[in-house]
PDB file of C-alpha atoms and ligand atoms in Angstrom:
ATOM      1  CA  UNK A   1      78.582  93.825  47.626  1.00 76.00           C
ATOM      2  CA  UNK A   2      80.214  90.571  48.389  1.00 84.00           C
ATOM      3  CA  UNK A   3      79.603  89.473  52.049  1.00 91.00           C
ATOM      4  CA  UNK A   4      82.736  89.418  54.101  1.00 95.00           C
ATOM      5  CA  UNK A   5      83.957  85.983  55.199  1.00 96.00           C
ATOM      6  CA  UNK A   6      83.368  85.131  58.933  1.00 97.00           C
ATOM      7  CA  UNK A   7      86.268  85.150  61.292  1.00 98.00           C
ATOM      8  CA  UNK A   8      86.336  84.441  65.105  1.00 98.00           C
ATOM      9  CA  UNK A   9      88.874  86.409  67.146  1.00 98.00           C
ATOM     10  CA  UNK A  10      89.948  84.791  70.491  1.00 98.00           C
ATOM     11  CA  UNK A  11      90.993  87.712  72.590  1.00 98.00           C
ATOM     12  CA  UNK A  12      93.347  86.495  75.488  1.00 98.00           C
ATOM     13  CA  UNK A  13      92.563  87.905  78.900  1.00 97.00           C
ATOM     14  CA  UNK A  14      94.846  88.804  80.684  1.00 97.00           C
ATOM     15  CA  UNK A  15      96.892  90.631  77.966  1.00 98.00           C
ATOM     16  CA  UNK A  16      98.753  93.783  77.592  1.00 98.00           C
ATOM     17  CA  UNK A  17      99.867  96.233  80.343  1.00 97.00           C
ATOM     18  CA  UNK A  18     101.017  94.725  83.673  1.00 97.00           C
ATOM     19  CA  UNK A  19     101.151  96.381  87.019  1.00 98.00           C
ATOM     20  CA  UNK A  20     104.882  97.316  86.578  1.00 97.00           C
ATOM     21  CA  UNK A  21     104.239  99.002  83.217  1.00 97.00           C
ATOM     22  CA  UNK A  22     101.153 100.844  84.393  1.00 98.00           C
ATOM     23  CA  UNK A  23     103.311 102.272  87.370  1.00 98.00           C
ATOM     24  CA  UNK A  24     106.111 103.166  85.126  1.00 97.00           C
ATOM     25  CA  UNK A  25     104.067 105.063  82.708  1.00 97.00           C
ATOM     26  CA  UNK A  26     102.311 106.730  85.573  1.00 98.00           C
ATOM     27  CA  UNK A  27     105.547 107.704  86.966  1.00 98.00           C
ATOM     28  CA  UNK A  28     106.476 109.798  83.960  1.00 98.00           C
ATOM     29  CA  UNK A  29     103.029 111.255  83.611  1.00 98.00           C
ATOM     30  CA  UNK A  30     102.771 112.221  87.229  1.00 97.00           C
ATOM     31  CA  UNK A  31     106.305 113.589  87.186  1.00 98.00           C
ATOM     32  CA  UNK A  32     105.350 115.764  83.999  1.00 98.00           C
ATOM     33  CA  UNK A  33     102.289 116.946  85.748  1.00 96.00           C
ATOM     34  CA  UNK A  34     104.045 117.879  89.025  1.00 96.00           C
ATOM     35  CA  UNK A  35     107.293 119.428  87.741  1.00 96.00           C
ATOM     36  CA  UNK A  36     106.456 120.392  84.233  1.00 97.00           C
ATOM     37  CA  UNK A  37     108.403 119.341  80.884  1.00 98.00           C
ATOM     38  CA  UNK A  38     110.837 118.233  80.350  1.00 98.00           C
ATOM     39  CA  UNK A  39     111.510 115.058  82.372  1.00 98.00           C
ATOM     40  CA  UNK A  40     114.391 112.871  81.404  1.00 98.00           C
ATOM     41  CA  UNK A  41     113.849 109.085  81.071  1.00 98.00           C
ATOM     42  CA  UNK A  42     117.010 106.887  81.003  1.00 97.00           C
ATOM     43  CA  UNK A  43     116.155 103.965  78.323  1.00 94.00           C
ATOM     44  CA  UNK A  44     112.765 103.335  77.072  1.00 93.00           C
ATOM     45  CA  UNK A  45     110.485 103.519  80.064  1.00 90.00           C
ATOM     46  CA  UNK A  46     108.913 100.362  78.703  1.00 93.00           C
ATOM     47  CA  UNK A  47     109.607  98.487  75.455  1.00 92.00           C
ATOM     48  CA  UNK A  48     106.847 100.050  73.453  1.00 94.00           C
ATOM     49  CA  UNK A  49     107.411 102.756  70.589  1.00 94.00           C
ATOM     50  CA  UNK A  50     103.905 103.882  70.783  1.00 96.00           C
ATOM     51  CA  UNK A  51     104.034 104.604  74.637  1.00 96.00           C
ATOM     52  CA  UNK A  52     107.363 106.248  74.230  1.00 97.00           C
ATOM     53  CA  UNK A  53     106.140 108.481  71.440  1.00 97.00           C
ATOM     54  CA  UNK A  54     103.102 109.465  73.363  1.00 97.00           C
ATOM     55  CA  UNK A  55     105.180 110.528  76.367  1.00 98.00           C
ATOM     56  CA  UNK A  56     107.703 112.407  74.176  1.00 98.00           C
ATOM     57  CA  UNK A  57     104.789 114.408  72.791  1.00 98.00           C
ATOM     58  CA  UNK A  58     104.016 115.202  76.544  1.00 98.00           C
ATOM     59  CA  UNK A  59     107.473 116.492  77.302  1.00 98.00           C
ATOM     60  CA  UNK A  60     109.637 113.395  78.154  1.00 98.00           C
ATOM     61  CA  UNK A  61     113.116 113.287  76.798  1.00 98.00           C
ATOM     62  CA  UNK A  62     114.544 109.665  76.400  1.00 98.00           C
ATOM     63  CA  UNK A  63     118.147 109.195  76.821  1.00 97.00           C
ATOM     64  CA  UNK A  64     120.304 106.017  76.757  1.00 95.00           C
ATOM     65  CA  UNK A  65     122.876 107.117  79.257  1.00 96.00           C
ATOM     66  CA  UNK A  66     123.136 109.934  82.078  1.00 98.00           C
ATOM     67  CA  UNK A  67     125.945 111.441  80.192  1.00 98.00           C
ATOM     68  CA  UNK A  68     123.331 112.486  77.516  1.00 98.00           C
ATOM     69  CA  UNK A  69     121.526 114.589  80.146  1.00 98.00           C
ATOM     70  CA  UNK A  70     122.764 118.305  80.590  1.00 98.00           C
ATOM     71  CA  UNK A  71     123.044 119.659  84.238  1.00 98.00           C
ATOM     72  CA  UNK A  72     119.421 120.114  85.242  1.00 98.00           C
ATOM     73  CA  UNK A  73     116.870 120.283  88.202  1.00 97.00           C
ATOM     74  CA  UNK A  74     114.341 118.356  86.179  1.00 98.00           C
ATOM     75  CA  UNK A  75     113.537 114.689  87.379  1.00 98.00           C
ATOM     76  CA  UNK A  76     115.530 111.874  85.876  1.00 98.00           C
ATOM     77  CA  UNK A  77     113.583 108.673  85.729  1.00 98.00           C
ATOM     78  CA  UNK A  78     114.958 105.170  85.500  1.00 97.00           C
ATOM     79  CA  UNK A  79     112.997 102.639  83.395  1.00 95.00           C
ATOM     80  CA  UNK A  80     110.871  99.642  84.472  1.00 96.00           C
ATOM     81  CA  UNK A  81     113.721  97.197  83.771  1.00 96.00           C
ATOM     82  CA  UNK A  82     115.861  98.346  86.590  1.00 97.00           C
ATOM     83  CA  UNK A  83     119.286  99.844  86.406  1.00 98.00           C
ATOM     84  CA  UNK A  84     122.813  98.758  87.706  1.00 98.00           C
ATOM     85  CA  UNK A  85     123.798 100.379  91.076  1.00 98.00           C
ATOM     86  CA  UNK A  86     126.301 102.610  89.293  1.00 98.00           C
ATOM     87  CA  UNK A  87     123.515 104.506  87.704  1.00 98.00           C
ATOM     88  CA  UNK A  88     121.724 105.876  90.832  1.00 98.00           C
ATOM     89  CA  UNK A  89     125.347 106.527  92.076  1.00 98.00           C
ATOM     90  CA  UNK A  90     126.309 108.614  89.043  1.00 98.00           C
ATOM     91  CA  UNK A  91     122.968 110.524  89.271  1.00 98.00           C
ATOM     92  CA  UNK A  92     123.595 111.399  92.830  1.00 98.00           C
ATOM     93  CA  UNK A  93     127.278 112.654  92.081  1.00 98.00           C
ATOM     94  CA  UNK A  94     125.520 114.968  89.329  1.00 98.00           C
ATOM     95  CA  UNK A  95     122.949 116.087  91.854  1.00 98.00           C
ATOM     96  CA  UNK A  96     120.026 114.758  89.775  1.00 98.00           C
ATOM     97  CA  UNK A  97     116.582 114.321  91.141  1.00 98.00           C
ATOM     98  CA  UNK A  98     116.356 110.632  90.330  1.00 98.00           C
ATOM     99  CA  UNK A  99     112.991 108.769  90.347  1.00 98.00           C
ATOM    100  CA  UNK A 100     113.236 105.187  90.117  1.00 97.00           C
ATOM    101  CA  UNK A 101     110.449 103.505  87.971  1.00 97.00           C
ATOM    102  CA  UNK A 102     112.105  99.936  88.299  1.00 98.00           C
ATOM    103  CA  UNK A 103     109.214  97.327  88.667  1.00 98.00           C
ATOM    104  CA  UNK A 104     109.001  96.165  92.368  1.00 98.00           C
ATOM    105  CA  UNK A 105     109.253  92.578  90.899  1.00 98.00           C
ATOM    106  CA  UNK A 106     112.659  93.276  89.344  1.00 98.00           C
ATOM    107  CA  UNK A 107     113.596  95.082  92.618  1.00 98.00           C
ATOM    108  CA  UNK A 108     112.650  91.814  94.469  1.00 97.00           C
ATOM    109  CA  UNK A 109     115.145  89.893  92.271  1.00 98.00           C
ATOM    110  CA  UNK A 110     117.916  92.425  92.974  1.00 98.00           C
ATOM    111  CA  UNK A 111     117.386  92.142  96.669  1.00 98.00           C
ATOM    112  CA  UNK A 112     117.422  88.311  96.503  1.00 97.00           C
ATOM    113  CA  UNK A 113     120.707  88.558  94.612  1.00 98.00           C
ATOM    114  CA  UNK A 114     122.173  90.786  97.244  1.00 98.00           C
ATOM    115  CA  UNK A 115     121.005  88.427 100.139  1.00 98.00           C
ATOM    116  CA  UNK A 116     122.599  85.475  98.379  1.00 98.00           C
ATOM    117  CA  UNK A 117     125.917  87.491  97.799  1.00 98.00           C
ATOM    118  CA  UNK A 118     125.989  88.640 101.491  1.00 98.00           C
ATOM    119  CA  UNK A 119     125.701  84.738 102.424  1.00 97.00           C
ATOM    120  CA  UNK A 120     128.786  84.154 100.415  1.00 97.00           C
ATOM    121  CA  UNK A 121     126.819  82.256  97.535  1.00 97.00           C
ATOM    122  CA  UNK A 122     127.957  82.475  93.843  1.00 97.00           C
ATOM    123  CA  UNK A 123     124.871  83.462  91.888  1.00 98.00           C
ATOM    124  CA  UNK A 124     123.614  82.158  88.634  1.00 98.00           C
ATOM    125  CA  UNK A 125     121.333  84.361  86.764  1.00 98.00           C
ATOM    126  CA  UNK A 126     119.071  82.740  84.164  1.00 98.00           C
ATOM    127  CA  UNK A 127     118.366  85.445  81.534  1.00 98.00           C
ATOM    128  CA  UNK A 128     119.064  86.921  78.269  1.00 97.00           C
ATOM    129  CA  UNK A 129     122.507  88.629  77.606  1.00 97.00           C
ATOM    130  CA  UNK A 130     122.188  92.304  76.959  1.00 96.00           C
ATOM    131  CA  UNK A 131     118.650  92.758  78.094  1.00 96.00           C
ATOM    132  CA  UNK A 132     118.335  95.868  80.225  1.00 96.00           C
ATOM    133  CA  UNK A 133     116.837  93.872  83.132  1.00 97.00           C
ATOM    134  CA  UNK A 134     119.796  91.371  83.084  1.00 98.00           C
ATOM    135  CA  UNK A 135     122.269  94.340  82.916  1.00 98.00           C
ATOM    136  CA  UNK A 136     120.567  95.994  85.900  1.00 98.00           C
ATOM    137  CA  UNK A 137     120.554  92.783  88.050  1.00 98.00           C
ATOM    138  CA  UNK A 138     124.116  91.958  87.231  1.00 98.00           C
ATOM    139  CA  UNK A 139     124.959  95.420  88.083  1.00 98.00           C
ATOM    140  CA  UNK A 140     123.598  95.055  91.714  1.00 98.00           C
ATOM    141  CA  UNK A 141     126.826  93.242  92.592  1.00 98.00           C
ATOM    142  CA  UNK A 142     130.618  93.502  91.944  1.00 97.00           C
ATOM    143  CA  UNK A 143     131.738  92.127  88.550  1.00 96.00           C
ATOM    144  CA  UNK A 144     132.042  88.441  88.748  1.00 94.00           C
ATOM    145  CA  UNK A 145     129.554  87.936  91.529  1.00 97.00           C
ATOM    146  CA  UNK A 146     126.874  86.922  89.121  1.00 98.00           C
ATOM    147  CA  UNK A 147     127.171  84.282  86.320  1.00 98.00           C
ATOM    148  CA  UNK A 148     124.658  84.473  83.312  1.00 98.00           C
ATOM    149  CA  UNK A 149     123.153  81.246  82.181  1.00 98.00           C
ATOM    150  CA  UNK A 150     121.134  81.465  78.864  1.00 98.00           C
ATOM    151  CA  UNK A 151     120.586  77.879  77.789  1.00 98.00           C
ATOM    152  CA  UNK A 152     120.976  74.163  78.821  1.00 98.00           C
ATOM    153  CA  UNK A 153     124.136  74.134  77.086  1.00 98.00           C
ATOM    154  CA  UNK A 154     125.396  76.953  79.269  1.00 98.00           C
ATOM    155  CA  UNK A 155     124.549  74.702  82.510  1.00 98.00           C
ATOM    156  CA  UNK A 156     126.542  71.809  81.063  1.00 97.00           C
ATOM    157  CA  UNK A 157     129.610  74.112  80.529  1.00 97.00           C
ATOM    158  CA  UNK A 158     129.617  75.512  84.058  1.00 97.00           C
ATOM    159  CA  UNK A 159     132.444  74.565  86.361  1.00 96.00           C
ATOM    160  CA  UNK A 160     131.972  72.199  89.307  1.00 95.00           C
ATOM    161  CA  UNK A 161     132.120  75.049  91.891  1.00 94.00           C
ATOM    162  CA  UNK A 162     133.488  72.695  94.448  1.00 88.00           C
ATOM    163  CA  UNK A 163     133.140  73.954  98.010  1.00 87.00           C
ATOM    164  CA  UNK A 164     131.256  76.953  96.814  1.00 92.00           C
ATOM    165  CA  UNK A 165     127.788  77.776  97.828  1.00 97.00           C
ATOM    166  CA  UNK A 166     125.409  78.424  94.833  1.00 98.00           C
ATOM    167  CA  UNK A 167     122.136  80.211  94.370  1.00 98.00           C
ATOM    168  CA  UNK A 168     120.097  81.130  91.311  1.00 98.00           C
ATOM    169  CA  UNK A 169     117.734  83.985  90.293  1.00 98.00           C
ATOM    170  CA  UNK A 170     115.924  84.528  87.077  1.00 97.00           C
ATOM    171  CA  UNK A 171     114.893  87.400  84.731  1.00 97.00           C
ATOM    172  CA  UNK A 172     111.209  88.091  85.158  1.00 97.00           C
ATOM    173  CA  UNK A 173     110.085  87.904  81.624  1.00 95.00           C
ATOM    174  CA  UNK A 174     111.382  84.442  80.423  1.00 96.00           C
ATOM    175  CA  UNK A 175     109.705  81.509  78.881  1.00 96.00           C
ATOM    176  CA  UNK A 176     108.112  79.594  81.853  1.00 96.00           C
ATOM    177  CA  UNK A 177     108.887  76.116  80.216  1.00 96.00           C
ATOM    178  CA  UNK A 178     112.469  76.940  79.012  1.00 95.00           C
ATOM    179  CA  UNK A 179     113.190  78.317  82.509  1.00 96.00           C
ATOM    180  CA  UNK A 180     111.781  75.191  84.401  1.00 96.00           C
ATOM    181  CA  UNK A 181     114.088  73.115  82.220  1.00 97.00           C
ATOM    182  CA  UNK A 182     117.120  75.106  83.017  1.00 97.00           C
ATOM    183  CA  UNK A 183     116.281  75.454  86.780  1.00 97.00           C
ATOM    184  CA  UNK A 184     115.797  71.655  86.825  1.00 97.00           C
ATOM    185  CA  UNK A 185     119.193  71.217  85.084  1.00 98.00           C
ATOM    186  CA  UNK A 186     120.821  73.404  87.689  1.00 97.00           C
ATOM    187  CA  UNK A 187     119.317  71.464  90.565  1.00 97.00           C
ATOM    188  CA  UNK A 188     120.388  68.276  89.163  1.00 97.00           C
ATOM    189  CA  UNK A 189     123.983  69.377  88.539  1.00 97.00           C
ATOM    190  CA  UNK A 190     124.104  71.184  91.858  1.00 97.00           C
ATOM    191  CA  UNK A 191     121.620  69.525  94.350  1.00 96.00           C
ATOM    192  CA  UNK A 192     122.500  72.006  97.084  1.00 96.00           C
ATOM    193  CA  UNK A 193     121.776  75.088  94.897  1.00 97.00           C
ATOM    194  CA  UNK A 194     119.240  77.524  96.602  1.00 97.00           C
ATOM    195  CA  UNK A 195     116.712  79.792  94.714  1.00 96.00           C
ATOM    196  CA  UNK A 196     113.307  80.986  94.877  1.00 94.00           C
ATOM    197  CA  UNK A 197     110.427  78.643  95.481  1.00 84.00           C
ATOM    198  CA  UNK A 198     109.606  78.367  91.673  1.00 79.00           C
ATOM    199  CA  UNK A 199     111.437  81.008  89.738  1.00 79.00           C
ATOM    200  CA  UNK A 200     111.354  84.833  89.465  1.00 92.00           C
ATOM    201  CA  UNK A 201     109.270  84.939  86.345  1.00 96.00           C
ATOM    202  CA  UNK A 202     106.593  87.454  87.126  1.00 97.00           C
ATOM    203  CA  UNK A 203     102.800  86.795  87.515  1.00 97.00           C
ATOM    204  CA  UNK A 204     102.065  88.799  84.250  1.00 97.00           C
ATOM    205  CA  UNK A 205     104.592  87.059  82.164  1.00 97.00           C
ATOM    206  CA  UNK A 206     103.347  83.631  83.483  1.00 97.00           C
ATOM    207  CA  UNK A 207      99.545  84.495  83.061  1.00 98.00           C
ATOM    208  CA  UNK A 208      99.948  85.762  79.404  1.00 98.00           C
ATOM    209  CA  UNK A 209     101.846  82.618  78.494  1.00 98.00           C
ATOM    210  CA  UNK A 210      99.224  80.405  80.171  1.00 97.00           C
ATOM    211  CA  UNK A 211      96.572  82.062  78.215  1.00 97.00           C
ATOM    212  CA  UNK A 212      98.252  81.375  74.970  1.00 98.00           C
ATOM    213  CA  UNK A 213      98.663  77.810  75.829  1.00 97.00           C
ATOM    214  CA  UNK A 214      94.978  77.406  76.634  1.00 96.00           C
ATOM    215  CA  UNK A 215      93.849  79.060  73.337  1.00 96.00           C
ATOM    216  CA  UNK A 216      96.432  77.610  70.923  1.00 97.00           C
ATOM    217  CA  UNK A 217      94.574  74.432  69.992  1.00 97.00           C
ATOM    218  CA  UNK A 218      91.658  76.525  68.770  1.00 97.00           C
ATOM    219  CA  UNK A 219      93.591  79.068  66.771  1.00 98.00           C
ATOM    220  CA  UNK A 220      94.717  79.063  63.113  1.00 98.00           C
ATOM    221  CA  UNK A 221      96.928  82.110  63.797  1.00 98.00           C
ATOM    222  CA  UNK A 222      98.261  84.083  66.776  1.00 98.00           C
ATOM    223  CA  UNK A 223      98.945  87.783  66.849  1.00 98.00           C
ATOM    224  CA  UNK A 224     101.053  88.982  69.789  1.00 98.00           C
ATOM    225  CA  UNK A 225     100.803  92.853  69.772  1.00 98.00           C
ATOM    226  CA  UNK A 226     104.212  94.006  70.989  1.00 97.00           C
ATOM    227  CA  UNK A 227     107.709  95.232  70.312  1.00 96.00           C
ATOM    228  CA  UNK A 228     110.551  93.225  68.802  1.00 95.00           C
ATOM    229  CA  UNK A 229     112.750  94.258  71.723  1.00 93.00           C
ATOM    230  CA  UNK A 230     110.122  93.105  74.320  1.00 94.00           C
ATOM    231  CA  UNK A 231     111.207  89.949  75.927  1.00 93.00           C
ATOM    232  CA  UNK A 232     107.802  89.002  77.272  1.00 93.00           C
ATOM    233  CA  UNK A 233     106.154  89.721  73.794  1.00 96.00           C
ATOM    234  CA  UNK A 234     108.917  87.478  72.136  1.00 96.00           C
ATOM    235  CA  UNK A 235     108.279  84.706  74.509  1.00 96.00           C
ATOM    236  CA  UNK A 236     104.355  84.832  73.835  1.00 98.00           C
ATOM    237  CA  UNK A 237     105.079  84.357  70.142  1.00 98.00           C
ATOM    238  CA  UNK A 238     107.340  81.457  70.712  1.00 98.00           C
ATOM    239  CA  UNK A 239     104.630  79.757  73.140  1.00 98.00           C
ATOM    240  CA  UNK A 240     102.184  80.058  70.456  1.00 98.00           C
ATOM    241  CA  UNK A 241     104.566  78.443  67.827  1.00 97.00           C
ATOM    242  CA  UNK A 242     105.563  75.719  70.217  1.00 97.00           C
ATOM    243  CA  UNK A 243     101.933  74.891  70.939  1.00 97.00           C
ATOM    244  CA  UNK A 244     101.465  74.353  67.288  1.00 97.00           C
ATOM    245  CA  UNK A 245      99.678  77.527  66.025  1.00 97.00           C
ATOM    246  CA  UNK A 246     100.570  77.428  62.294  1.00 94.00           C
ATOM    247  CA  UNK A 247     100.936  81.184  61.950  1.00 97.00           C
ATOM    248  CA  UNK A 248     102.427  82.950  65.145  1.00 98.00           C
ATOM    249  CA  UNK A 249     103.437  86.722  64.674  1.00 98.00           C
ATOM    250  CA  UNK A 250     104.775  89.507  66.687  1.00 98.00           C
ATOM    251  CA  UNK A 251     103.214  92.869  65.211  1.00 98.00           C
ATOM    252  CA  UNK A 252     103.441  96.414  66.506  1.00 97.00           C
ATOM    253  CA  UNK A 253     100.697  97.893  64.546  1.00 97.00           C
ATOM    254  CA  UNK A 254      97.785  96.955  62.058  1.00 98.00           C
ATOM    255  CA  UNK A 255      99.898  98.419  59.284  1.00 98.00           C
ATOM    256  CA  UNK A 256     102.203  95.561  59.578  1.00 98.00           C
ATOM    257  CA  UNK A 257      99.733  92.800  58.904  1.00 98.00           C
ATOM    258  CA  UNK A 258     100.388  90.787  55.775  1.00 98.00           C
ATOM    259  CA  UNK A 259      96.954  89.709  54.850  1.00 98.00           C
ATOM    260  CA  UNK A 260      98.028  86.765  52.744  1.00 97.00           C
ATOM    261  CA  UNK A 261      99.188  85.002  55.942  1.00 97.00           C
ATOM    262  CA  UNK A 262      95.641  85.010  57.137  1.00 97.00           C
ATOM    263  CA  UNK A 263      93.944  83.708  53.874  1.00 94.00           C
ATOM    264  CA  UNK A 264      93.145  80.325  55.457  1.00 93.00           C
ATOM    265  CA  UNK A 265      92.599  81.359  58.880  1.00 96.00           C
ATOM    266  CA  UNK A 266      89.009  81.201  60.295  1.00 97.00           C
ATOM    267  CA  UNK A 267      90.016  81.732  64.134  1.00 98.00           C
ATOM    268  CA  UNK A 268      92.590  84.245  65.090  1.00 98.00           C
ATOM    269  CA  UNK A 269      93.930  84.476  68.669  1.00 98.00           C
ATOM    270  CA  UNK A 270      95.191  87.968  69.678  1.00 98.00           C
ATOM    271  CA  UNK A 271      97.213  88.726  72.819  1.00 98.00           C
ATOM    272  CA  UNK A 272      99.541  91.624  73.741  1.00 98.00           C
ATOM    273  CA  UNK A 273     103.028  91.722  75.607  1.00 97.00           C
ATOM    274  CA  UNK A 274     103.047  93.451  79.063  1.00 97.00           C
ATOM    275  CA  UNK A 275     104.226  96.764  77.507  1.00 96.00           C
ATOM    276  CA  UNK A 276     101.639  96.954  74.660  1.00 97.00           C
ATOM    277  CA  UNK A 277      98.676  99.240  75.295  1.00 97.00           C
ATOM    278  CA  UNK A 278      95.075  97.960  74.416  1.00 97.00           C
ATOM    279  CA  UNK A 279      94.584 100.649  71.916  1.00 97.00           C
ATOM    280  CA  UNK A 280      96.906  98.857  69.525  1.00 98.00           C
ATOM    281  CA  UNK A 281      94.878  95.582  69.993  1.00 98.00           C
ATOM    282  CA  UNK A 282      91.858  97.531  69.179  1.00 98.00           C
ATOM    283  CA  UNK A 283      93.511  98.818  66.003  1.00 98.00           C
ATOM    284  CA  UNK A 284      94.288  95.417  64.909  1.00 98.00           C
ATOM    285  CA  UNK A 285      90.721  94.038  65.685  1.00 98.00           C
ATOM    286  CA  UNK A 286      89.373  97.149  63.556  1.00 98.00           C
ATOM    287  CA  UNK A 287      91.468  96.134  60.749  1.00 98.00           C
ATOM    288  CA  UNK A 288      90.271  92.696  60.695  1.00 98.00           C
ATOM    289  CA  UNK A 289      86.620  93.947  60.942  1.00 98.00           C
ATOM    290  CA  UNK A 290      87.170  95.897  57.689  1.00 97.00           C
ATOM    291  CA  UNK A 291      87.933  92.710  55.794  1.00 97.00           C
ATOM    292  CA  UNK A 292      86.086  89.933  57.706  1.00 98.00           C
ATOM    293  CA  UNK A 293      82.675  89.471  59.513  1.00 98.00           C
ATOM    294  CA  UNK A 294      84.308  89.249  62.945  1.00 98.00           C
ATOM    295  CA  UNK A 295      83.108  87.695  66.122  1.00 98.00           C
ATOM    296  CA  UNK A 296      85.189  88.428  69.153  1.00 98.00           C
ATOM    297  CA  UNK A 297      85.247  85.981  71.958  1.00 98.00           C
ATOM    298  CA  UNK A 298      87.175  86.920  75.085  1.00 98.00           C
ATOM    299  CA  UNK A 299      88.920  83.908  76.702  1.00 97.00           C
ATOM    300  CA  UNK A 300      89.651  84.618  80.315  1.00 97.00           C
ATOM    301  CA  UNK A 301      92.150  82.361  81.966  1.00 97.00           C
ATOM    302  CA  UNK A 302      93.221  84.512  85.066  1.00 97.00           C
ATOM    303  CA  UNK A 303      92.066  87.590  86.929  1.00 96.00           C
ATOM    304  CA  UNK A 304      94.754  90.187  87.860  1.00 97.00           C
ATOM    305  CA  UNK A 305      94.325  92.732  90.483  1.00 96.00           C
ATOM    306  CA  UNK A 306      97.992  93.672  91.180  1.00 97.00           C
ATOM    307  CA  UNK A 307      98.823  97.222  91.775  1.00 97.00           C
ATOM    308  CA  UNK A 308     101.961  98.975  92.636  1.00 98.00           C
ATOM    309  CA  UNK A 309     101.843 102.407  94.390  1.00 97.00           C
ATOM    310  CA  UNK A 310     104.003 105.179  92.898  1.00 97.00           C
ATOM    311  CA  UNK A 311     107.552 105.854  94.199  1.00 96.00           C
ATOM    312  CA  UNK A 312     107.554 107.810  97.453  1.00 94.00           C
ATOM    313  CA  UNK A 313     108.730 111.001  95.648  1.00 91.00           C
ATOM    314  CA  UNK A 314     105.476 111.199  93.649  1.00 94.00           C
ATOM    315  CA  UNK A 315     102.912 109.886  96.020  1.00 85.00           C
ATOM    316  CA  UNK A 316     101.867 113.245  97.409  1.00 76.00           C
ATOM    317  CA  UNK A 317     101.498 114.703  93.948  1.00 64.00           C
ATOM    318  CA  UNK A 318      99.399 111.759  92.758  1.00 59.00           C
ATOM    319  CA  UNK A 319      97.151 112.189  95.664  1.00 55.00           C
ATOM    320  CA  UNK A 320      96.673 115.902  95.005  1.00 58.00           C
TER     321      UNK A 320
HETATM  322  S1  SF4 B   1     106.507  92.225  83.062  1.00 95.58           S
HETATM  323 FE1  SF4 B   1     106.484  91.625  85.181  1.00 95.58          FE
HETATM  324  S2  SF4 B   1     108.411  92.266  86.035  1.00 95.58           S
HETATM  325 FE2  SF4 B   1     108.126  93.196  84.116  1.00 95.58          FE
HETATM  326  S3  SF4 B   1     107.258  95.228  84.566  1.00 95.58           S
HETATM  327 FE3  SF4 B   1     105.626  93.842  84.153  1.00 95.58          FE
HETATM  328  S4  SF4 B   1     104.989  92.940  86.227  1.00 95.58           S
HETATM  329 FE4  SF4 B   1     107.219  94.016  86.314  1.00 95.58          FE
END
């Protein structure tokens, strides 16, 4: 038997599930245990097919809009990304038992935007058009109160806002570097603009990007385990590419690996987006182990101990 070629896997830590995702999945599972199936979930609870399919098997029904839900006593859960204010209002009108699984760090951005609005400031939101979190944040305030800024070019195209007080908030899952540049450009154009101390990018996004930066110089290839519609997973792949990793891929499952891309790789870094379960990372390591003599080296760049309690409606049930 030909010996397997050696391969080192650098496993980023932290990687994968963040506190907001753990909480959101817990919300659906606790609601299922407490109230029985079905429970309705508006939008993918987190951006990961594996997680969504698992919850579907347990009795969750995923819908895009409240209109897709029949009249029901069953819980209706809003996803971790947050929702526009119109959604809980519509749920109330239909007498739904609504449970909000919005990540508390997204809710924090919603509250910041509301405070700026109350103080009469025009709000610039740095984020990606169409992302559910951006839709949710913009939907906290009347139309026109928040202006979306996606790029440096967008900053250049903004009006002068003479006499208008300005503030900025950001999406939580952006590229730390890109956002720093955009915020810097905003501050240069509008020196009086107010905003959070750094930006609103969450600890999990920041830590996962930092880990990829630290590991990049040692890696011939990078695999980010995550879904194509997961913003923080996409950003991780981009960070790897920018840091000069030759092959930087976003993969959902081991079956997607194109082995030809790894023919020259001796060191492969693996991380996972905040919505990707570790079982998928293990699946990919197992697939490498079938073809290579693998040594796994965990590279820890931060310790995470963030925990968010369940929403009030479910706290008693979780304790039981
Ligand atoms: S990525 Fe950050 S903001 Fe999004 S759910 Fe996780 S902790 Fe919350």
